Amino acid sequence: MTRFRHLVARDLLMVWRRPGDVLLVLAFFLLAASLFPLGVGPEPQVLQRIGPGVLWVAALFAAMLSLDRLFAEDLADGSLEHLALAPLPLELAALAKCLAHWLSGGLPLTLMSPALGLLFGLDASQIAVLAISLLIGTPSLSLLGGLGAALTLGARRGGALTALLVLPLAVPVLIFGVGAVEALAGGAGTTNSLVLLAAFFLVALASTPWAMAAALRQAVE
């Protein structure tokens, strides 16, 4: 686990040295969510109804922005070959990089969501459920994104290909995440949607590292 923690710390240090990448993701999330009220008008009922969906879609697109660099720089400087030969299994190395991606992207997006929820007129309970759903769901986006980035590693227009691969896979996350907030607004319980969101994360956690490792081995051969 020491090597796992070192790899996470290394990727976070690289993000710290290049803060523009994180700021770009957060700025996109902020601008994309802020433009919708200007486009649809100030009616509170409309904003409350579309708010959860808009924030989830904006978070999904924002998470896509930094995926093309997840493994590309390691492939370019030869680090990926070292990771493939290192004692730490490549599956865990891929998982460590996805964890660093979530800590530097998904977690900040989640922390920003309450402020943007206020922009759409969501009440305190809706904002709380929205933040919980993002906290559970955004790790799945990092895992699915890592899979897409590994499969398209070295390909031309890899960023666009990654988005095309990941977006359909992320549809269940989007549905369960938005469904949790809408269920609360409709007077129903949010437990089912949050449990399904957590179950999807566990399935992604159990399956995507193996697929990522296989794709990365193919890329370095």
mmCIF file with all atom_site columns, C-alpha atoms in Angstrom:
data_model
loop_
_atom_site.group_PDB
_atom_site.id
_atom_site.type_symbol
_atom_site.label_atom_id
_atom_site.label_alt_id
_atom_site.label_comp_id
_atom_site.label_asym_id
_atom_site.label_entity_id
_atom_site.label_seq_id
_atom_site.pdbx_PDB_ins_code
_atom_site.Cartn_x
_atom_site.Cartn_y
_atom_site.Cartn_z
_atom_site.occupancy
_atom_site.B_iso_or_equiv
_atom_site.pdbx_formal_charge
_atom_site.auth_seq_id
_atom_site.auth_comp_id
_atom_site.auth_asym_id
_atom_site.auth_atom_id
_atom_site.pdbx_PDB_model_num
ATOM 1   C CA . MET A 1 1   ? 0.000   0.000  0.000   1.00 0.00 ? 1   MET A CA 1
ATOM 2   C CA . THR A 1 2   ? 2.989   2.282  0.462   1.00 0.00 ? 2   THR A CA 1
ATOM 3   C CA . ARG A 1 3   ? 3.647   2.284  -3.283  1.00 0.00 ? 3   ARG A CA 1
ATOM 4   C CA . PHE A 1 4   ? -0.051  2.901  -3.895  1.00 0.00 ? 4   PHE A CA 1
ATOM 5   C CA . ARG A 1 5   ? -0.013  5.949  -1.602  1.00 0.00 ? 5   ARG A CA 1
ATOM 6   C CA . HIS A 1 6   ? 3.213   7.208  -3.178  1.00 0.00 ? 6   HIS A CA 1
ATOM 7   C CA . LEU A 1 7   ? 1.681   7.005  -6.648  1.00 0.00 ? 7   LEU A CA 1
ATOM 8   C CA . VAL A 1 8   ? -1.422  8.913  -5.518  1.00 0.00 ? 8   VAL A CA 1
ATOM 9   C CA . ALA A 1 9   ? 0.800   11.538 -3.833  1.00 0.00 ? 9   ALA A CA 1
ATOM 10  C CA . ARG A 1 10  ? 2.963   11.809 -6.969  1.00 0.00 ? 10  ARG A CA 1
ATOM 11  C CA . ASP A 1 11  ? -0.034  12.505 -9.202  1.00 0.00 ? 11  ASP A CA 1
ATOM 12  C CA . LEU A 1 12  ? -1.456  15.005 -6.717  1.00 0.00 ? 12  LEU A CA 1
ATOM 13  C CA . LEU A 1 13  ? 1.925   16.751 -6.568  1.00 0.00 ? 13  LEU A CA 1
ATOM 14  C CA . MET A 1 14  ? 1.927   17.014 -10.375 1.00 0.00 ? 14  MET A CA 1
ATOM 15  C CA . VAL A 1 15  ? -1.551  18.558 -10.206 1.00 0.00 ? 15  VAL A CA 1
ATOM 16  C CA . TRP A 1 16  ? -0.362  20.963 -7.498  1.00 0.00 ? 16  TRP A CA 1
ATOM 17  C CA . ARG A 1 17  ? 2.516   22.080 -9.725  1.00 0.00 ? 17  ARG A CA 1
ATOM 18  C CA . ARG A 1 18  ? 0.105   22.621 -12.607 1.00 0.00 ? 18  ARG A CA 1
ATOM 19  C CA . PRO A 1 19  ? -2.978  24.185 -10.978 1.00 0.00 ? 19  PRO A CA 1
ATOM 20  C CA . GLY A 1 20  ? -4.321  25.438 -14.284 1.00 0.00 ? 20  GLY A CA 1
ATOM 21  C CA . ASP A 1 21  ? -5.687  21.983 -15.106 1.00 0.00 ? 21  ASP A CA 1
ATOM 22  C CA . VAL A 1 22  ? -7.854  21.869 -11.976 1.00 0.00 ? 22  VAL A CA 1
ATOM 23  C CA . LEU A 1 23  ? -8.897  25.489 -12.336 1.00 0.00 ? 23  LEU A CA 1
ATOM 24  C CA . LEU A 1 24  ? -9.992  24.788 -15.920 1.00 0.00 ? 24  LEU A CA 1
ATOM 25  C CA . VAL A 1 25  ? -12.224 21.931 -14.745 1.00 0.00 ? 25  VAL A CA 1
ATOM 26  C CA . LEU A 1 26  ? -13.757 24.004 -11.942 1.00 0.00 ? 26  LEU A CA 1
ATOM 27  C CA . ALA A 1 27  ? -14.205 27.065 -14.172 1.00 0.00 ? 27  ALA A CA 1
ATOM 28  C CA . PHE A 1 28  ? -15.963 24.947 -16.803 1.00 0.00 ? 28  PHE A CA 1
ATOM 29  C CA . PHE A 1 29  ? -18.294 23.491 -14.155 1.00 0.00 ? 29  PHE A CA 1
ATOM 30  C CA . LEU A 1 30  ? -19.053 26.949 -12.791 1.00 0.00 ? 30  LEU A CA 1
ATOM 31  C CA . LEU A 1 31  ? -19.620 28.598 -16.180 1.00 0.00 ? 31  LEU A CA 1
ATOM 32  C CA . ALA A 1 32  ? -21.629 25.724 -17.682 1.00 0.00 ? 32  ALA A CA 1
ATOM 33  C CA . ALA A 1 33  ? -23.973 25.624 -14.682 1.00 0.00 ? 33  ALA A CA 1
ATOM 34  C CA . SER A 1 34  ? -24.234 29.412 -14.433 1.00 0.00 ? 34  SER A CA 1
ATOM 35  C CA . LEU A 1 35  ? -25.226 29.908 -18.071 1.00 0.00 ? 35  LEU A CA 1
ATOM 36  C CA . PHE A 1 36  ? -28.385 27.805 -17.820 1.00 0.00 ? 36  PHE A CA 1
ATOM 37  C CA . PRO A 1 37  ? -30.340 30.251 -15.593 1.00 0.00 ? 37  PRO A CA 1
ATOM 38  C CA . LEU A 1 38  ? -29.498 32.976 -18.090 1.00 0.00 ? 38  LEU A CA 1
ATOM 39  C CA . GLY A 1 39  ? -30.788 30.860 -20.948 1.00 0.00 ? 39  GLY A CA 1
ATOM 40  C CA . VAL A 1 40  ? -34.011 29.460 -19.498 1.00 0.00 ? 40  VAL A CA 1
ATOM 41  C CA . GLY A 1 41  ? -35.088 32.500 -17.515 1.00 0.00 ? 41  GLY A CA 1
ATOM 42  C CA . PRO A 1 42  ? -35.489 33.335 -13.830 1.00 0.00 ? 42  PRO A CA 1
ATOM 43  C CA . GLU A 1 43  ? -38.667 31.297 -13.065 1.00 0.00 ? 43  GLU A CA 1
ATOM 44  C CA . PRO A 1 44  ? -37.908 29.510 -9.757  1.00 0.00 ? 44  PRO A CA 1
ATOM 45  C CA . GLN A 1 45  ? -40.019 26.431 -10.566 1.00 0.00 ? 45  GLN A CA 1
ATOM 46  C CA . VAL A 1 46  ? -38.187 25.866 -13.851 1.00 0.00 ? 46  VAL A CA 1
ATOM 47  C CA . LEU A 1 47  ? -34.752 26.325 -12.279 1.00 0.00 ? 47  LEU A CA 1
ATOM 48  C CA . GLN A 1 48  ? -35.598 23.986 -9.395  1.00 0.00 ? 48  GLN A CA 1
ATOM 49  C CA . ARG A 1 49  ? -36.839 21.334 -11.826 1.00 0.00 ? 49  ARG A CA 1
ATOM 50  C CA . ILE A 1 50  ? -33.830 21.400 -14.165 1.00 0.00 ? 50  ILE A CA 1
ATOM 51  C CA . GLY A 1 51  ? -31.172 22.222 -11.541 1.00 0.00 ? 51  GLY A CA 1
ATOM 52  C CA . PRO A 1 52  ? -30.137 18.681 -10.496 1.00 0.00 ? 52  PRO A CA 1
ATOM 53  C CA . GLY A 1 53  ? -29.889 17.497 -14.104 1.00 0.00 ? 53  GLY A CA 1
ATOM 54  C CA . VAL A 1 54  ? -27.936 20.555 -15.234 1.00 0.00 ? 54  VAL A CA 1
ATOM 55  C CA . LEU A 1 55  ? -25.445 20.263 -12.366 1.00 0.00 ? 55  LEU A CA 1
ATOM 56  C CA . TRP A 1 56  ? -24.931 16.548 -12.918 1.00 0.00 ? 56  TRP A CA 1
ATOM 57  C CA . VAL A 1 57  ? -24.410 16.964 -16.685 1.00 0.00 ? 57  VAL A CA 1
ATOM 58  C CA . ALA A 1 58  ? -22.021 19.881 -16.093 1.00 0.00 ? 58  ALA A CA 1
ATOM 59  C CA . ALA A 1 59  ? -20.080 17.775 -13.571 1.00 0.00 ? 59  ALA A CA 1
ATOM 60  C CA . LEU A 1 60  ? -19.910 14.890 -16.059 1.00 0.00 ? 60  LEU A CA 1
ATOM 61  C CA . PHE A 1 61  ? -18.564 17.074 -18.870 1.00 0.00 ? 61  PHE A CA 1
ATOM 62  C CA . ALA A 1 62  ? -16.130 18.819 -16.497 1.00 0.00 ? 62  ALA A CA 1
ATOM 63  C CA . ALA A 1 63  ? -14.759 15.468 -15.354 1.00 0.00 ? 63  ALA A CA 1
ATOM 64  C CA . MET A 1 64  ? -14.056 14.581 -19.010 1.00 0.00 ? 64  MET A CA 1
ATOM 65  C CA . LEU A 1 65  ? -11.756 17.579 -19.523 1.00 0.00 ? 65  LEU A CA 1
ATOM 66  C CA . SER A 1 66  ? -8.690  16.190 -17.752 1.00 0.00 ? 66  SER A CA 1
ATOM 67  C CA . LEU A 1 67  ? -9.012  12.537 -18.746 1.00 0.00 ? 67  LEU A CA 1
ATOM 68  C CA . ASP A 1 68  ? -6.831  12.710 -21.861 1.00 0.00 ? 68  ASP A CA 1
ATOM 69  C CA . ARG A 1 69  ? -3.779  13.386 -19.653 1.00 0.00 ? 69  ARG A CA 1
ATOM 70  C CA . LEU A 1 70  ? -4.461  10.613 -17.161 1.00 0.00 ? 70  LEU A CA 1
ATOM 71  C CA . PHE A 1 71  ? -2.030  8.169  -18.783 1.00 0.00 ? 71  PHE A CA 1
ATOM 72  C CA . ALA A 1 72  ? -0.740  10.108 -21.814 1.00 0.00 ? 72  ALA A CA 1
ATOM 73  C CA . GLU A 1 73  ? 2.091   11.908 -19.986 1.00 0.00 ? 73  GLU A CA 1
ATOM 74  C CA . ASP A 1 74  ? 3.241   8.660  -18.356 1.00 0.00 ? 74  ASP A CA 1
ATOM 75  C CA . LEU A 1 75  ? 3.340   7.028  -21.787 1.00 0.00 ? 75  LEU A CA 1
ATOM 76  C CA . ALA A 1 76  ? 5.265   9.962  -23.274 1.00 0.00 ? 76  ALA A CA 1
ATOM 77  C CA . ASP A 1 77  ? 7.992   10.133 -20.602 1.00 0.00 ? 77  ASP A CA 1
ATOM 78  C CA . GLY A 1 78  ? 8.370   6.371  -20.160 1.00 0.00 ? 78  GLY A CA 1
ATOM 79  C CA . SER A 1 79  ? 6.824   6.273  -16.670 1.00 0.00 ? 79  SER A CA 1
ATOM 80  C CA . LEU A 1 80  ? 4.125   3.914  -17.853 1.00 0.00 ? 80  LEU A CA 1
ATOM 81  C CA . GLU A 1 81  ? 6.710   1.265  -18.752 1.00 0.00 ? 81  GLU A CA 1
ATOM 82  C CA . HIS A 1 82  ? 8.173   1.554  -15.257 1.00 0.00 ? 82  HIS A CA 1
ATOM 83  C CA . LEU A 1 83  ? 4.711   1.211  -13.762 1.00 0.00 ? 83  LEU A CA 1
ATOM 84  C CA . ALA A 1 84  ? 4.115   -1.922 -15.846 1.00 0.00 ? 84  ALA A CA 1
ATOM 85  C CA . LEU A 1 85  ? 7.367   -3.455 -14.522 1.00 0.00 ? 85  LEU A CA 1
ATOM 86  C CA . ALA A 1 86  ? 7.064   -2.197 -10.931 1.00 0.00 ? 86  ALA A CA 1
ATOM 87  C CA . PRO A 1 87  ? 6.204   -4.520 -8.011  1.00 0.00 ? 87  PRO A CA 1
ATOM 88  C CA . LEU A 1 88  ? 2.876   -2.723 -7.589  1.00 0.00 ? 88  LEU A CA 1
ATOM 89  C CA . PRO A 1 89  ? 0.324   -4.492 -9.812  1.00 0.00 ? 89  PRO A CA 1
ATOM 90  C CA . LEU A 1 90  ? -0.666  -2.375 -12.780 1.00 0.00 ? 90  LEU A CA 1
ATOM 91  C CA . GLU A 1 91  ? -4.316  -2.737 -11.735 1.00 0.00 ? 91  GLU A CA 1
ATOM 92  C CA . LEU A 1 92  ? -3.546  -0.957 -8.454  1.00 0.00 ? 92  LEU A CA 1
ATOM 93  C CA . ALA A 1 93  ? -1.408  1.631  -10.251 1.00 0.00 ? 93  ALA A CA 1
ATOM 94  C CA . ALA A 1 94  ? -4.333  2.447  -12.558 1.00 0.00 ? 94  ALA A CA 1
ATOM 95  C CA . LEU A 1 95  ? -6.632  2.616  -9.522  1.00 0.00 ? 95  LEU A CA 1
ATOM 96  C CA . ALA A 1 96  ? -4.218  4.997  -7.766  1.00 0.00 ? 96  ALA A CA 1
ATOM 97  C CA . LYS A 1 97  ? -4.211  7.331  -10.759 1.00 0.00 ? 97  LYS A CA 1
ATOM 98  C CA . CYS A 1 98  ? -8.032  7.291  -10.877 1.00 0.00 ? 98  CYS A CA 1
ATOM 99  C CA . LEU A 1 99  ? -8.102  8.096  -7.143  1.00 0.00 ? 99  LEU A CA 1
ATOM 100 C CA . ALA A 1 100 ? -5.784  11.055 -7.706  1.00 0.00 ? 100 ALA A CA 1
ATOM 101 C CA . HIS A 1 101 ? -7.997  12.164 -10.612 1.00 0.00 ? 101 HIS A CA 1
ATOM 102 C CA . TRP A 1 102 ? -11.061 12.084 -8.347  1.00 0.00 ? 102 TRP A CA 1
ATOM 103 C CA . LEU A 1 103 ? -9.318  13.874 -5.473  1.00 0.00 ? 103 LEU A CA 1
ATOM 104 C CA . SER A 1 104 ? -8.207  16.673 -7.802  1.00 0.00 ? 104 SER A CA 1
ATOM 105 C CA . GLY A 1 105 ? -11.397 16.871 -9.861  1.00 0.00 ? 105 GLY A CA 1
ATOM 106 C CA . GLY A 1 106 ? -14.466 15.014 -8.636  1.00 0.00 ? 106 GLY A CA 1
ATOM 107 C CA . LEU A 1 107 ? -14.115 16.018 -4.988  1.00 0.00 ? 107 LEU A CA 1
ATOM 108 C CA . PRO A 1 108 ? -13.723 19.767 -5.725  1.00 0.00 ? 108 PRO A CA 1
ATOM 109 C CA . LEU A 1 109 ? -16.755 19.586 -8.054  1.00 0.00 ? 109 LEU A CA 1
ATOM 110 C CA . THR A 1 110 ? -18.744 17.985 -5.234  1.00 0.00 ? 110 THR A CA 1
ATOM 111 C CA . LEU A 1 111 ? -17.668 20.684 -2.793  1.00 0.00 ? 111 LEU A CA 1
ATOM 112 C CA . MET A 1 112 ? -18.731 23.402 -5.256  1.00 0.00 ? 112 MET A CA 1
ATOM 113 C CA . SER A 1 113 ? -22.160 21.887 -5.896  1.00 0.00 ? 113 SER A CA 1
ATOM 114 C CA . PRO A 1 114 ? -23.980 23.373 -2.829  1.00 0.00 ? 114 PRO A CA 1
ATOM 115 C CA . ALA A 1 115 ? -23.175 26.923 -3.961  1.00 0.00 ? 115 ALA A CA 1
ATOM 116 C CA . LEU A 1 116 ? -24.423 26.182 -7.475  1.00 0.00 ? 116 LEU A CA 1
ATOM 117 C CA . GLY A 1 117 ? -27.485 24.465 -6.026  1.00 0.00 ? 117 GLY A CA 1
ATOM 118 C CA . LEU A 1 118 ? -28.425 27.779 -4.425  1.00 0.00 ? 118 LEU A CA 1
ATOM 119 C CA . LEU A 1 119 ? -28.204 29.378 -7.873  1.00 0.00 ? 119 LEU A CA 1
ATOM 120 C CA . PHE A 1 120 ? -30.988 27.044 -9.035  1.00 0.00 ? 120 PHE A CA 1
ATOM 121 C CA . GLY A 1 121 ? -33.095 27.654 -5.944  1.00 0.00 ? 121 GLY A CA 1
ATOM 122 C CA . LEU A 1 122 ? -32.716 24.159 -4.472  1.00 0.00 ? 122 LEU A CA 1
ATOM 123 C CA . ASP A 1 123 ? -33.614 23.880 -0.812  1.00 0.00 ? 123 ASP A CA 1
ATOM 124 C CA . ALA A 1 124 ? -31.252 22.594 1.875   1.00 0.00 ? 124 ALA A CA 1
ATOM 125 C CA . SER A 1 125 ? -32.421 18.982 1.696   1.00 0.00 ? 125 SER A CA 1
ATOM 126 C CA . GLN A 1 126 ? -32.123 18.901 -2.115  1.00 0.00 ? 126 GLN A CA 1
ATOM 127 C CA . ILE A 1 127 ? -28.637 20.415 -1.939  1.00 0.00 ? 127 ILE A CA 1
ATOM 128 C CA . ALA A 1 128 ? -27.586 17.829 0.638   1.00 0.00 ? 128 ALA A CA 1
ATOM 129 C CA . VAL A 1 129 ? -28.853 14.932 -1.515  1.00 0.00 ? 129 VAL A CA 1
ATOM 130 C CA . LEU A 1 130 ? -27.225 16.464 -4.609  1.00 0.00 ? 130 LEU A CA 1
ATOM 131 C CA . ALA A 1 131 ? -23.859 16.686 -2.828  1.00 0.00 ? 131 ALA A CA 1
ATOM 132 C CA . ILE A 1 132 ? -24.172 13.115 -1.487  1.00 0.00 ? 132 ILE A CA 1
ATOM 133 C CA . SER A 1 133 ? -25.081 11.794 -4.940  1.00 0.00 ? 133 SER A CA 1
ATOM 134 C CA . LEU A 1 134 ? -22.059 13.561 -6.457  1.00 0.00 ? 134 LEU A CA 1
ATOM 135 C CA . LEU A 1 135 ? -19.836 12.257 -3.663  1.00 0.00 ? 135 LEU A CA 1
ATOM 136 C CA . ILE A 1 136 ? -20.929 8.692  -4.438  1.00 0.00 ? 136 ILE A CA 1
ATOM 137 C CA . GLY A 1 137 ? -21.185 9.084  -8.214  1.00 0.00 ? 137 GLY A CA 1
ATOM 138 C CA . THR A 1 138 ? -18.114 11.082 -9.234  1.00 0.00 ? 138 THR A CA 1
ATOM 139 C CA . PRO A 1 139 ? -15.663 8.262  -8.276  1.00 0.00 ? 139 PRO A CA 1
ATOM 140 C CA . SER A 1 140 ? -17.488 6.114  -10.847 1.00 0.00 ? 140 SER A CA 1
ATOM 141 C CA . LEU A 1 141 ? -16.879 8.839  -13.445 1.00 0.00 ? 141 LEU A CA 1
ATOM 142 C CA . SER A 1 142 ? -13.133 8.776  -12.668 1.00 0.00 ? 142 SER A CA 1
ATOM 143 C CA . LEU A 1 143 ? -13.053 4.970  -12.984 1.00 0.00 ? 143 LEU A CA 1
ATOM 144 C CA . LEU A 1 144 ? -15.011 4.958  -16.247 1.00 0.00 ? 144 LEU A CA 1
ATOM 145 C CA . GLY A 1 145 ? -12.883 7.848  -17.491 1.00 0.00 ? 145 GLY A CA 1
ATOM 146 C CA . GLY A 1 146 ? -9.726  5.967  -16.615 1.00 0.00 ? 146 GLY A CA 1
ATOM 147 C CA . LEU A 1 147 ? -10.974 3.012  -18.635 1.00 0.00 ? 147 LEU A CA 1
ATOM 148 C CA . GLY A 1 148 ? -11.721 5.236  -21.606 1.00 0.00 ? 148 GLY A CA 1
ATOM 149 C CA . ALA A 1 149 ? -8.346  6.978  -21.329 1.00 0.00 ? 149 ALA A CA 1
ATOM 150 C CA . ALA A 1 150 ? -6.528  3.625  -21.195 1.00 0.00 ? 150 ALA A CA 1
ATOM 151 C CA . LEU A 1 151 ? -8.399  2.220  -24.198 1.00 0.00 ? 151 LEU A CA 1
ATOM 152 C CA . THR A 1 152 ? -7.674  5.294  -26.340 1.00 0.00 ? 152 THR A CA 1
ATOM 153 C CA . LEU A 1 153 ? -4.099  5.809  -25.136 1.00 0.00 ? 153 LEU A CA 1
ATOM 154 C CA . GLY A 1 154 ? -1.861  6.764  -28.033 1.00 0.00 ? 154 GLY A CA 1
ATOM 155 C CA . ALA A 1 155 ? -4.762  7.225  -30.445 1.00 0.00 ? 155 ALA A CA 1
ATOM 156 C CA . ARG A 1 156 ? -5.190  10.401 -32.462 1.00 0.00 ? 156 ARG A CA 1
ATOM 157 C CA . ARG A 1 157 ? -7.955  12.616 -31.062 1.00 0.00 ? 157 ARG A CA 1
ATOM 158 C CA . GLY A 1 158 ? -7.828  10.480 -27.935 1.00 0.00 ? 158 GLY A CA 1
ATOM 159 C CA . GLY A 1 159 ? -9.725  13.048 -25.858 1.00 0.00 ? 159 GLY A CA 1
ATOM 160 C CA . ALA A 1 160 ? -12.736 12.995 -28.177 1.00 0.00 ? 160 ALA A CA 1
ATOM 161 C CA . LEU A 1 161 ? -12.654 9.189  -28.383 1.00 0.00 ? 161 LEU A CA 1
ATOM 162 C CA . THR A 1 162 ? -12.491 8.944  -24.599 1.00 0.00 ? 162 THR A CA 1
ATOM 163 C CA . ALA A 1 163 ? -15.594 11.110 -24.266 1.00 0.00 ? 163 ALA A CA 1
ATOM 164 C CA . LEU A 1 164 ? -17.450 9.035  -26.865 1.00 0.00 ? 164 LEU A CA 1
ATOM 165 C CA . LEU A 1 165 ? -16.600 5.858  -24.962 1.00 0.00 ? 165 LEU A CA 1
ATOM 166 C CA . VAL A 1 166 ? -17.259 7.152  -21.465 1.00 0.00 ? 166 VAL A CA 1
ATOM 167 C CA . LEU A 1 167 ? -20.452 9.180  -21.907 1.00 0.00 ? 167 LEU A CA 1
ATOM 168 C CA . PRO A 1 168 ? -22.715 6.190  -22.774 1.00 0.00 ? 168 PRO A CA 1
ATOM 169 C CA . LEU A 1 169 ? -21.230 4.188  -19.877 1.00 0.00 ? 169 LEU A CA 1
ATOM 170 C CA . ALA A 1 170 ? -21.909 7.085  -17.505 1.00 0.00 ? 170 ALA A CA 1
ATOM 171 C CA . VAL A 1 171 ? -25.639 7.246  -18.295 1.00 0.00 ? 171 VAL A CA 1
ATOM 172 C CA . PRO A 1 172 ? -26.650 5.051  -15.298 1.00 0.00 ? 172 PRO A CA 1
ATOM 173 C CA . VAL A 1 173 ? -24.612 7.290  -12.957 1.00 0.00 ? 173 VAL A CA 1
ATOM 174 C CA . LEU A 1 174 ? -26.390 10.331 -14.367 1.00 0.00 ? 174 LEU A CA 1
ATOM 175 C CA . ILE A 1 175 ? -29.830 8.728  -14.052 1.00 0.00 ? 175 ILE A CA 1
ATOM 176 C CA . PHE A 1 176 ? -29.330 7.527  -10.462 1.00 0.00 ? 176 PHE A CA 1
ATOM 177 C CA . GLY A 1 177 ? -27.678 10.782 -9.366  1.00 0.00 ? 177 GLY A CA 1
ATOM 178 C CA . VAL A 1 178 ? -30.406 13.031 -10.761 1.00 0.00 ? 178 VAL A CA 1
ATOM 179 C CA . GLY A 1 179 ? -33.073 10.531 -9.715  1.00 0.00 ? 179 GLY A CA 1
ATOM 180 C CA . ALA A 1 180 ? -32.076 10.820 -6.062  1.00 0.00 ? 180 ALA A CA 1
ATOM 181 C CA . VAL A 1 181 ? -32.720 14.590 -6.011  1.00 0.00 ? 181 VAL A CA 1
ATOM 182 C CA . GLU A 1 182 ? -35.895 14.332 -8.095  1.00 0.00 ? 182 GLU A CA 1
ATOM 183 C CA . ALA A 1 183 ? -37.237 11.597 -5.816  1.00 0.00 ? 183 ALA A CA 1
ATOM 184 C CA . LEU A 1 184 ? -36.785 13.913 -2.845  1.00 0.00 ? 184 LEU A CA 1
ATOM 185 C CA . ALA A 1 185 ? -38.535 16.749 -4.687  1.00 0.00 ? 185 ALA A CA 1
ATOM 186 C CA . GLY A 1 186 ? -41.414 14.386 -5.530  1.00 0.00 ? 186 GLY A CA 1
ATOM 187 C CA . GLY A 1 187 ? -41.847 13.352 -1.913  1.00 0.00 ? 187 GLY A CA 1
ATOM 188 C CA . ALA A 1 188 ? -40.333 9.882  -2.371  1.00 0.00 ? 188 ALA A CA 1
ATOM 189 C CA . GLY A 1 189 ? -37.305 8.421  -0.603  1.00 0.00 ? 189 GLY A CA 1
ATOM 190 C CA . THR A 1 190 ? -33.828 8.835  -2.008  1.00 0.00 ? 190 THR A CA 1
ATOM 191 C CA . THR A 1 191 ? -32.440 5.590  -0.628  1.00 0.00 ? 191 THR A CA 1
ATOM 192 C CA . ASN A 1 192 ? -33.046 3.450  -3.710  1.00 0.00 ? 192 ASN A CA 1
ATOM 193 C CA . SER A 1 193 ? -31.276 5.833  -6.087  1.00 0.00 ? 193 SER A CA 1
ATOM 194 C CA . LEU A 1 194 ? -28.311 6.316  -3.744  1.00 0.00 ? 194 LEU A CA 1
ATOM 195 C CA . VAL A 1 195 ? -27.989 2.564  -3.160  1.00 0.00 ? 195 VAL A CA 1
ATOM 196 C CA . LEU A 1 196 ? -28.028 1.949  -6.921  1.00 0.00 ? 196 LEU A CA 1
ATOM 197 C CA . LEU A 1 197 ? -25.433 4.694  -7.344  1.00 0.00 ? 197 LEU A CA 1
ATOM 198 C CA . ALA A 1 198 ? -23.213 3.045  -4.712  1.00 0.00 ? 198 ALA A CA 1
ATOM 199 C CA . ALA A 1 199 ? -23.741 -0.384 -6.295  1.00 0.00 ? 199 ALA A CA 1
ATOM 200 C CA . PHE A 1 200 ? -22.670 0.969  -9.684  1.00 0.00 ? 200 PHE A CA 1
ATOM 201 C CA . PHE A 1 201 ? -19.528 2.374  -8.068  1.00 0.00 ? 201 PHE A CA 1
ATOM 202 C CA . LEU A 1 202 ? -18.686 -0.987 -6.479  1.00 0.00 ? 202 LEU A CA 1
ATOM 203 C CA . VAL A 1 203 ? -19.143 -2.767 -9.814  1.00 0.00 ? 203 VAL A CA 1
ATOM 204 C CA . ALA A 1 204 ? -16.907 -0.192 -11.526 1.00 0.00 ? 204 ALA A CA 1
ATOM 205 C CA . LEU A 1 205 ? -14.342 -0.490 -8.720  1.00 0.00 ? 205 LEU A CA 1
ATOM 206 C CA . ALA A 1 206 ? -14.243 -4.266 -9.095  1.00 0.00 ? 206 ALA A CA 1
ATOM 207 C CA . SER A 1 207 ? -14.078 -4.390 -12.885 1.00 0.00 ? 207 SER A CA 1
ATOM 208 C CA . THR A 1 208 ? -12.445 -1.313 -14.432 1.00 0.00 ? 208 THR A CA 1
ATOM 209 C CA . PRO A 1 209 ? -8.913  -1.663 -12.920 1.00 0.00 ? 209 PRO A CA 1
ATOM 210 C CA . TRP A 1 210 ? -8.491  -5.031 -14.662 1.00 0.00 ? 210 TRP A CA 1
ATOM 211 C CA . ALA A 1 211 ? -9.641  -3.627 -17.997 1.00 0.00 ? 211 ALA A CA 1
ATOM 212 C CA . MET A 1 212 ? -7.459  -0.527 -17.572 1.00 0.00 ? 212 MET A CA 1
ATOM 213 C CA . ALA A 1 213 ? -4.397  -2.657 -16.782 1.00 0.00 ? 213 ALA A CA 1
ATOM 214 C CA . ALA A 1 214 ? -4.969  -4.842 -19.855 1.00 0.00 ? 214 ALA A CA 1
ATOM 215 C CA . ALA A 1 215 ? -5.298  -1.772 -22.081 1.00 0.00 ? 215 ALA A CA 1
ATOM 216 C CA . LEU A 1 216 ? -2.178  -0.161 -20.571 1.00 0.00 ? 216 LEU A CA 1
ATOM 217 C CA . ARG A 1 217 ? -0.102  -3.338 -21.091 1.00 0.00 ? 217 ARG A CA 1
ATOM 218 C CA . GLN A 1 218 ? -1.224  -3.336 -24.711 1.00 0.00 ? 218 GLN A CA 1
ATOM 219 C CA . ALA A 1 219 ? -0.179  0.313  -25.050 1.00 0.00 ? 219 ALA A CA 1
ATOM 220 C CA . VAL A 1 220 ? 3.376   -0.198 -23.745 1.00 0.00 ? 220 VAL A CA 1
ATOM 221 C CA . GLU A 1 221 ? 4.045   -3.319 -25.814 1.00 0.00 ? 221 GLU A CA 1
#
